[in-house]
């Protein structure tokens, strides 16, 4: 990075951190820094998250995929997903409520969370390698909350903003995937007792294992691997829905069970 880019990255980091701490919206970084590139955006993301974990005395607890549906990729004019980092203190325990006022404009999305049972070191990880590395799967929900006004951002903006990650909740019921085909699991997403959307595991790039393989190869570009025991949120199975105090959202996934989240 040139010294100008370093200064811009430091300023961007400060803006995102302040927006996160103050629950305030900002304009996209690329409005004033259109040349922000993907590599720099991931570097900002990492520094942002490491700073948050230090100030909250917590740690990075896993990885997440974003933009895993073809529809979302088309909307953003991109041909691949993105990844972000999970923060342990941002996990909502099963049965605990989400305090909506602690966020800016949260939305909930149903996901499959997996835990890996083998190390994955890219490049060259195939969906077959990734499939064999998935040890268990669970029902999960991600609460996304872009720090950008009206969720308006470019690809590099959202990467720098840790892919809109805000909170996540994962069922403690972990199902071994040995005899499970994640592609064909039916998904029902409800809000206040009404079905909002349905999907299948194949909504994640055709197969969550494809997402995991992409992730292993992508983090390798940044000198990282995915060690055995890593939790990965594999991406939204349906569109995210806005949530408000009083709402209860629930995801049910065939063979994985159900998970509810009450918003206060
Ligand atoms: O987890 C996600 O799929 C979110 C990716 C970022 C895009 C968004 O905020 O909708
Ligand atoms: Mg998500």
Coordinates of C-alpha atoms and ligand atoms in Angstrom, one line a residue, residues 64-68 72 75-76 82 107 109 111 142 144-146 151 153 158 163-165 235-236 240, ligand 1:
X64 CA -18.8 -16.6 7.7
X65 CA -19.6 -16.6 4.0
X66 CA -21.7 -13.8 2.5
X67 CA -23.3 -13.2 -1.0
X68 CA -23.7 -17.0 -1.4
X72 CA -27.4 -11.5 -4.3
X75 CA -27.5 -7.7 -7.5
X76 CA -23.9 -6.8 -6.6
X82 CA -17.2 -12.9 0.3
X107 CA -32.0 -8.1 9.5
X109 CA -31.2 -14.6 7.8
X111 CA -28.1 -20.3 7.7
X142 CA -27.1 -14.5 11.3
X144 CA -26.7 -8.6 9.7
X145 CA -26.5 -4.9 10.3
X146 CA -24.6 -2.9 7.7
X151 CA -27.5 -1.0 3.3
X153 CA -22.5 -0.4 -0.5
X158 CA -19.1 -4.5 2.6
X163 CA -19.6 -8.4 5.5
X164 CA -22.4 -6.7 7.7
X165 CA -21.8 -9.3 10.5
X235 CA -24.3 -18.0 4.1
X236 CA -27.9 -16.9 3.8
X240 CA -32.7 -11.4 5.0
Ligands
LIG1 O1 -24.1 -12.6 5.4 C1 -24.4 -12.1 4.3 O2 -24.8 -12.7 3.4 C2 -24.3 -10.6 4.2 C3 -23.4 -10.2 3.2 C4 -23.3 -8.8 3.0 C5 -24.4 -8.2 2.2 C6 -25.6 -7.7 3.0 O3 -25.4 -7.0 4.0 O4 -26.7 -8.0 2.6

